[in-house]
Amino acid sequence: MSSSNRKPVHLAVYDTLADWETGHTTAYLARGGYEIRTVGASLAPVRSIGGLRIQPDVTLDDLRPEDSSLLILPGADLWDTSDDLAPFARKARKFLDADMPVAAICGGTAGLAREGLLDDRAHTSAVSFYLAATGYKGGERYVDTDAVTDGQLITAGPTEPVAFAREVFGLLGVYEGEVLDAWYRLFHDSDAEAYAVLEAAGQ
């Protein structure tokens, strides 16, 4: 699919957004031809945990799965301190019901757990007991690894932004095979040899 025919990737934004968790993902999706659009509960600006002021491009109510390539749910303190972000998890349900991808990291995984979306899907997060505290029923499907893709759902913990990006790129076909592996080794392991693979592939 040419970049001109790709639908945007939607990044959920909200106060206390963990701004380090999705930077690799959004930057290299943009370089791969995807438009990144931010989606908020309203069009009012939000502030990330690092104090960045972000103006949402679209409201959650106006976002339709058929208009998107992917919904990304970053972590945020608000996932664990209130129910304010529950509508984002409900939107994720609509995406998955429509067979559209969702990628959640850190607190976003807890939001999905509370919504029941991890009960029957392989997944990961920060640690198993973090999700267990939500009372969800998917504990047996928890995988102790850096990031997990199960169908159209990607999950990762807060210390794995590079693995999270790797899974997104693989699902969307941005990078594949040895190029995807080289990208991961470069940014996760500082592997200089991986740079040569990417350069040879024109990346």
PDB file of C-alpha atoms in Angstrom:
ATOM      1  CA  MET A   1       0.000   0.000   0.000  1.00  0.00           C
ATOM      2  CA  SER A   2       1.423   3.388  -0.947  1.00  0.00           C
ATOM      3  CA  SER A   3       1.825   5.943   1.803  1.00  0.00           C
ATOM      4  CA  SER A   4      -0.791   8.163   0.138  1.00  0.00           C
ATOM      5  CA  ASN A   5      -3.407   5.415   0.627  1.00  0.00           C
ATOM      6  CA  ARG A   6      -2.561   4.679   4.243  1.00  0.00           C
ATOM      7  CA  LYS A   7      -5.021   5.715   6.888  1.00  0.00           C
ATOM      8  CA  PRO A   8      -3.616   7.691   9.826  1.00  0.00           C
ATOM      9  CA  VAL A   9      -2.308   6.161  13.022  1.00  0.00           C
ATOM     10  CA  HIS A  10      -4.090   7.573  16.062  1.00  0.00           C
ATOM     11  CA  LEU A  11      -2.174   8.276  19.260  1.00  0.00           C
ATOM     12  CA  ALA A  12      -4.348   8.690  22.342  1.00  0.00           C
ATOM     13  CA  VAL A  13      -3.317  11.700  24.418  1.00  0.00           C
ATOM     14  CA  TYR A  14      -4.382  12.643  27.913  1.00  0.00           C
ATOM     15  CA  ASP A  15      -3.024  14.396  30.988  1.00  0.00           C
ATOM     16  CA  THR A  16      -0.082  12.545  32.612  1.00  0.00           C
ATOM     17  CA  LEU A  17       0.708  10.815  29.289  1.00  0.00           C
ATOM     18  CA  ALA A  18       4.004   8.904  29.597  1.00  0.00           C
ATOM     19  CA  ASP A  19       5.704  10.703  26.722  1.00  0.00           C
ATOM     20  CA  TRP A  20       8.789   8.429  26.470  1.00  0.00           C
ATOM     21  CA  GLU A  21       6.823   5.276  25.713  1.00  0.00           C
ATOM     22  CA  THR A  22       5.691   5.865  22.141  1.00  0.00           C
ATOM     23  CA  GLY A  23       8.388   8.118  20.645  1.00  0.00           C
ATOM     24  CA  HIS A  24      10.158   5.391  18.670  1.00  0.00           C
ATOM     25  CA  THR A  25       6.829   4.113  17.397  1.00  0.00           C
ATOM     26  CA  THR A  26       5.383   7.389  16.169  1.00  0.00           C
ATOM     27  CA  ALA A  27       8.651   8.753  14.768  1.00  0.00           C
ATOM     28  CA  TYR A  28       9.363   5.732  12.601  1.00  0.00           C
ATOM     29  CA  LEU A  29       5.741   5.261  11.575  1.00  0.00           C
ATOM     30  CA  ALA A  30       5.856   8.853  10.313  1.00  0.00           C
ATOM     31  CA  ARG A  31       9.104   8.146   8.483  1.00  0.00           C
ATOM     32  CA  GLY A  32       7.392   5.110   6.996  1.00  0.00           C
ATOM     33  CA  GLY A  33       4.626   7.216   5.505  1.00  0.00           C
ATOM     34  CA  TYR A  34       1.937   7.189   8.183  1.00  0.00           C
ATOM     35  CA  GLU A  35       0.292  10.398   9.354  1.00  0.00           C
ATOM     36  CA  ILE A  36       0.168  10.530  13.160  1.00  0.00           C
ATOM     37  CA  ARG A  37      -2.983  12.111  14.546  1.00  0.00           C
ATOM     38  CA  THR A  38      -3.580  12.704  18.241  1.00  0.00           C
ATOM     39  CA  VAL A  39      -6.941  11.825  19.773  1.00  0.00           C
ATOM     40  CA  GLY A  40      -8.213  13.280  23.027  1.00  0.00           C
ATOM     41  CA  ALA A  41     -11.341  13.105  25.127  1.00  0.00           C
ATOM     42  CA  SER A  42     -11.965  16.623  23.793  1.00  0.00           C
ATOM     43  CA  LEU A  43     -10.002  19.103  21.715  1.00  0.00           C
ATOM     44  CA  ALA A  44      -8.697  20.793  24.874  1.00  0.00           C
ATOM     45  CA  PRO A  45      -4.880  20.650  25.221  1.00  0.00           C
ATOM     46  CA  VAL A  46      -3.391  18.048  27.560  1.00  0.00           C
ATOM     47  CA  ARG A  47      -0.051  17.889  29.340  1.00  0.00           C
ATOM     48  CA  SER A  48       2.229  14.895  29.334  1.00  0.00           C
ATOM     49  CA  ILE A  49       4.073  13.683  32.410  1.00  0.00           C
ATOM     50  CA  GLY A  50       7.090  15.623  31.107  1.00  0.00           C
ATOM     51  CA  GLY A  51       5.079  18.823  30.805  1.00  0.00           C
ATOM     52  CA  LEU A  52       4.646  18.781  27.016  1.00  0.00           C
ATOM     53  CA  ARG A  53       1.488  20.556  25.891  1.00  0.00           C
ATOM     54  CA  ILE A  54      -0.347  18.526  23.245  1.00  0.00           C
ATOM     55  CA  GLN A  55      -3.303  19.731  21.190  1.00  0.00           C
ATOM     56  CA  PRO A  56      -5.519  16.806  20.126  1.00  0.00           C
ATOM     57  CA  ASP A  57      -6.341  16.616  16.418  1.00  0.00           C
ATOM     58  CA  VAL A  58      -9.601  14.735  16.851  1.00  0.00           C
ATOM     59  CA  THR A  59     -11.960  13.763  19.663  1.00  0.00           C
ATOM     60  CA  LEU A  60     -12.459  10.216  20.834  1.00  0.00           C
ATOM     61  CA  ASP A  61     -16.159  10.403  19.988  1.00  0.00           C
ATOM     62  CA  ASP A  62     -15.352  11.309  16.376  1.00  0.00           C
ATOM     63  CA  LEU A  63     -12.759   8.551  15.875  1.00  0.00           C
ATOM     64  CA  ARG A  64     -14.028   5.594  13.844  1.00  0.00           C
ATOM     65  CA  PRO A  65     -12.019   2.371  13.465  1.00  0.00           C
ATOM     66  CA  GLU A  66     -12.537   2.385   9.699  1.00  0.00           C
ATOM     67  CA  ASP A  67     -10.750   5.740   9.468  1.00  0.00           C
ATOM     68  CA  SER A  68      -7.597   4.505  11.220  1.00  0.00           C
ATOM     69  CA  SER A  69      -4.670   2.133  10.735  1.00  0.00           C
ATOM     70  CA  LEU A  70      -3.968   1.752  14.452  1.00  0.00           C
ATOM     71  CA  LEU A  71      -4.952   3.103  17.879  1.00  0.00           C
ATOM     72  CA  ILE A  72      -2.051   3.553  20.320  1.00  0.00           C
ATOM     73  CA  LEU A  73      -2.764   3.770  24.057  1.00  0.00           C
ATOM     74  CA  PRO A  74       0.259   5.053  26.008  1.00  0.00           C
ATOM     75  CA  GLY A  75       0.629   4.806  29.740  1.00  0.00           C
ATOM     76  CA  ALA A  76      -0.442   7.604  32.088  1.00  0.00           C
ATOM     77  CA  ASP A  77      -0.889   8.030  35.826  1.00  0.00           C
ATOM     78  CA  LEU A  78      -4.598   8.532  35.183  1.00  0.00           C
ATOM     79  CA  TRP A  79      -5.032   4.900  34.137  1.00  0.00           C
ATOM     80  CA  ASP A  80      -4.444   3.919  37.768  1.00  0.00           C
ATOM     81  CA  THR A  81      -5.814   6.879  39.706  1.00  0.00           C
ATOM     82  CA  SER A  82      -9.250   7.430  38.148  1.00  0.00           C
ATOM     83  CA  ASP A  83     -11.776   6.158  35.624  1.00  0.00           C
ATOM     84  CA  ASP A  84     -11.193   9.160  33.345  1.00  0.00           C
ATOM     85  CA  LEU A  85      -9.473   7.107  30.664  1.00  0.00           C
ATOM     86  CA  ALA A  86     -11.986   4.235  30.557  1.00  0.00           C
ATOM     87  CA  PRO A  87     -13.577   5.679  27.361  1.00  0.00           C
ATOM     88  CA  PHE A  88     -10.254   5.102  25.573  1.00  0.00           C
ATOM     89  CA  ALA A  89     -10.381   1.409  26.520  1.00  0.00           C
ATOM     90  CA  ARG A  90     -13.964   1.224  25.285  1.00  0.00           C
ATOM     91  CA  LYS A  91     -12.820   2.722  21.979  1.00  0.00           C
ATOM     92  CA  ALA A  92     -10.112   0.052  21.840  1.00  0.00           C
ATOM     93  CA  ARG A  93     -12.866  -2.558  22.128  1.00  0.00           C
ATOM     94  CA  LYS A  94     -14.584  -1.028  19.099  1.00  0.00           C
ATOM     95  CA  PHE A  95     -11.322  -1.182  17.153  1.00  0.00           C
ATOM     96  CA  LEU A  96     -10.725  -4.835  18.018  1.00  0.00           C
ATOM     97  CA  ASP A  97     -14.355  -5.730  17.308  1.00  0.00           C
ATOM     98  CA  ALA A  98     -13.828  -4.180  13.860  1.00  0.00           C
ATOM     99  CA  ASP A  99     -10.577  -6.181  13.420  1.00  0.00           C
ATOM    100  CA  MET A 100      -8.496  -3.006  13.579  1.00  0.00           C
ATOM    101  CA  PRO A 101      -5.170  -2.918  15.474  1.00  0.00           C
ATOM    102  CA  VAL A 102      -4.666  -1.576  18.981  1.00  0.00           C
ATOM    103  CA  ALA A 103      -1.283  -1.150  20.684  1.00  0.00           C
ATOM    104  CA  ALA A 104      -1.157  -0.510  24.443  1.00  0.00           C
ATOM    105  CA  ILE A 105       1.857   0.043  26.661  1.00  0.00           C
ATOM    106  CA  CYS A 106       2.225   0.392  30.435  1.00  0.00           C
ATOM    107  CA  GLY A 107      -0.972   1.756  32.020  1.00  0.00           C
ATOM    108  CA  GLY A 108      -2.789   1.343  28.731  1.00  0.00           C
ATOM    109  CA  THR A 109      -2.612  -2.414  29.293  1.00  0.00           C
ATOM    110  CA  ALA A 110      -4.338  -2.021  32.663  1.00  0.00           C
ATOM    111  CA  GLY A 111      -7.090  -0.071  30.962  1.00  0.00           C
ATOM    112  CA  LEU A 112      -7.570  -2.918  28.500  1.00  0.00           C
ATOM    113  CA  ALA A 113      -7.560  -5.428  31.351  1.00  0.00           C
ATOM    114  CA  ARG A 114     -10.332  -3.555  33.147  1.00  0.00           C
ATOM    115  CA  GLU A 115     -12.316  -3.507  29.908  1.00  0.00           C
ATOM    116  CA  GLY A 116     -11.985  -7.310  29.661  1.00  0.00           C
ATOM    117  CA  LEU A 117      -9.934  -7.175  26.477  1.00  0.00           C
ATOM    118  CA  LEU A 118      -7.036  -9.229  27.874  1.00  0.00           C
ATOM    119  CA  ASP A 119      -9.110 -12.074  29.298  1.00  0.00           C
ATOM    120  CA  ASP A 120      -8.815 -14.194  26.142  1.00  0.00           C
ATOM    121  CA  ARG A 121      -5.692 -12.782  24.464  1.00  0.00           C
ATOM    122  CA  ALA A 122      -1.996 -13.375  25.095  1.00  0.00           C
ATOM    123  CA  HIS A 123      -0.520 -10.185  26.540  1.00  0.00           C
ATOM    124  CA  THR A 124       2.139  -8.626  28.720  1.00  0.00           C
ATOM    125  CA  SER A 125       2.608  -5.505  30.822  1.00  0.00           C
ATOM    126  CA  ALA A 126       4.960  -4.143  33.479  1.00  0.00           C
ATOM    127  CA  VAL A 127       4.574  -7.219  35.729  1.00  0.00           C
ATOM    128  CA  SER A 128       1.825  -9.789  36.111  1.00  0.00           C
ATOM    129  CA  PHE A 129       0.673  -8.566  39.522  1.00  0.00           C
ATOM    130  CA  TYR A 130       0.146  -5.053  38.137  1.00  0.00           C
ATOM    131  CA  LEU A 131      -2.581  -6.411  35.878  1.00  0.00           C
ATOM    132  CA  ALA A 132      -3.812  -8.856  38.530  1.00  0.00           C
ATOM    133  CA  ALA A 133      -4.675  -5.839  40.690  1.00  0.00           C
ATOM    134  CA  THR A 134      -7.306  -4.849  38.108  1.00  0.00           C
ATOM    135  CA  GLY A 135      -9.296  -7.986  38.922  1.00  0.00           C
ATOM    136  CA  TYR A 136      -9.235  -9.164  35.324  1.00  0.00           C
ATOM    137  CA  LYS A 137      -9.650 -12.804  34.333  1.00  0.00           C
ATOM    138  CA  GLY A 138      -6.724 -13.124  31.916  1.00  0.00           C
ATOM    139  CA  GLY A 139      -3.882 -13.990  34.266  1.00  0.00           C
ATOM    140  CA  GLU A 140      -3.277 -17.335  32.587  1.00  0.00           C
ATOM    141  CA  ARG A 141      -2.685 -15.563  29.277  1.00  0.00           C
ATOM    142  CA  TYR A 142       0.037 -13.287  30.692  1.00  0.00           C
ATOM    143  CA  VAL A 143       3.432 -13.712  28.989  1.00  0.00           C
ATOM    144  CA  ASP A 144       6.584 -12.588  30.808  1.00  0.00           C
ATOM    145  CA  THR A 145       8.358 -11.008  27.828  1.00  0.00           C
ATOM    146  CA  ASP A 146       9.160  -7.585  26.373  1.00  0.00           C
ATOM    147  CA  ALA A 147       6.127  -7.221  24.073  1.00  0.00           C
ATOM    148  CA  VAL A 148       3.360  -9.458  22.747  1.00  0.00           C
ATOM    149  CA  THR A 149       1.238  -9.461  19.599  1.00  0.00           C
ATOM    150  CA  ASP A 150      -1.945 -11.530  19.628  1.00  0.00           C
ATOM    151  CA  GLY A 151      -3.968 -11.002  16.467  1.00  0.00           C
ATOM    152  CA  GLN A 152      -4.601  -7.282  16.198  1.00  0.00           C
ATOM    153  CA  LEU A 153      -3.536  -6.460  19.779  1.00  0.00           C
ATOM    154  CA  ILE A 154      -0.048  -5.423  20.916  1.00  0.00           C
ATOM    155  CA  THR A 155       0.921  -5.008  24.562  1.00  0.00           C
ATOM    156  CA  ALA A 156       4.169  -4.032  26.294  1.00  0.00           C
ATOM    157  CA  GLY A 157       5.491  -2.799  29.612  1.00  0.00           C
ATOM    158  CA  PRO A 158       6.828   0.714  30.346  1.00  0.00           C
ATOM    159  CA  THR A 159      10.498  -0.252  30.046  1.00  0.00           C
ATOM    160  CA  GLU A 160      10.099  -1.664  26.522  1.00  0.00           C
ATOM    161  CA  PRO A 161       9.361   1.231  24.131  1.00  0.00           C
ATOM    162  CA  VAL A 162      11.698  -0.239  21.483  1.00  0.00           C
ATOM    163  CA  ALA A 163      10.130  -3.710  21.609  1.00  0.00           C
ATOM    164  CA  PHE A 164       6.712  -2.057  21.514  1.00  0.00           C
ATOM    165  CA  ALA A 165       7.715  -0.223  18.334  1.00  0.00           C
ATOM    166  CA  ARG A 166       9.117  -3.439  16.862  1.00  0.00           C
ATOM    167  CA  GLU A 167       5.760  -5.179  17.276  1.00  0.00           C
ATOM    168  CA  VAL A 168       3.878  -2.248  15.734  1.00  0.00           C
ATOM    169  CA  PHE A 169       6.198  -2.124  12.729  1.00  0.00           C
ATOM    170  CA  GLY A 170       5.848  -5.852  12.227  1.00  0.00           C
ATOM    171  CA  LEU A 171       2.057  -5.800  12.455  1.00  0.00           C
ATOM    172  CA  LEU A 172       1.713  -2.901  10.015  1.00  0.00           C
ATOM    173  CA  GLY A 173       4.478  -4.166   7.715  1.00  0.00           C
ATOM    174  CA  VAL A 174       6.599  -1.023   8.064  1.00  0.00           C
ATOM    175  CA  TYR A 175       9.721  -3.179   8.488  1.00  0.00           C
ATOM    176  CA  GLU A 176       9.969  -6.926   8.025  1.00  0.00           C
ATOM    177  CA  GLY A 177      12.434  -9.779   8.386  1.00  0.00           C
ATOM    178  CA  GLU A 178      16.086  -8.886   8.871  1.00  0.00           C
ATOM    179  CA  VAL A 179      15.361  -5.152   8.515  1.00  0.00           C
ATOM    180  CA  LEU A 180      12.920  -5.280  11.433  1.00  0.00           C
ATOM    181  CA  ASP A 181      15.417  -7.295  13.460  1.00  0.00           C
ATOM    182  CA  ALA A 182      18.213  -4.853  12.604  1.00  0.00           C
ATOM    183  CA  TRP A 183      16.086  -1.857  13.602  1.00  0.00           C
ATOM    184  CA  TYR A 184      15.434  -3.470  16.971  1.00  0.00           C
ATOM    185  CA  ARG A 185      19.077  -4.393  17.528  1.00  0.00           C
ATOM    186  CA  LEU A 186      20.209  -0.876  16.652  1.00  0.00           C
ATOM    187  CA  PHE A 187      17.881   0.917  19.049  1.00  0.00           C
ATOM    188  CA  HIS A 188      17.716  -1.692  21.789  1.00  0.00           C
ATOM    189  CA  ASP A 189      21.283  -2.976  21.796  1.00  0.00           C
ATOM    190  CA  SER A 190      23.246  -0.154  20.088  1.00  0.00           C
ATOM    191  CA  ASP A 191      24.424  -2.784  17.606  1.00  0.00           C
ATOM    192  CA  ALA A 192      26.573  -0.942  15.047  1.00  0.00           C
ATOM    193  CA  GLU A 193      26.366  -3.847  12.602  1.00  0.00           C
ATOM    194  CA  ALA A 194      22.602  -3.427  12.509  1.00  0.00           C
ATOM    195  CA  TYR A 195      23.063   0.085  11.169  1.00  0.00           C
ATOM    196  CA  ALA A 196      24.782  -1.316   8.098  1.00  0.00           C
ATOM    197  CA  VAL A 197      21.811  -3.611   7.438  1.00  0.00           C
ATOM    198  CA  LEU A 198      19.409  -0.683   7.623  1.00  0.00           C
ATOM    199  CA  GLU A 199      21.615   1.482   5.427  1.00  0.00           C
ATOM    200  CA  ALA A 200      21.833  -1.262   2.812  1.00  0.00           C
ATOM    201  CA  ALA A 201      18.040  -1.534   2.870  1.00  0.00           C
ATOM    202  CA  GLY A 202      17.699   2.220   2.335  1.00  0.00           C
ATOM    203  CA  GLN A 203      16.312   2.849   5.824  1.00  0.00           C
TER     204      GLN A 203
END
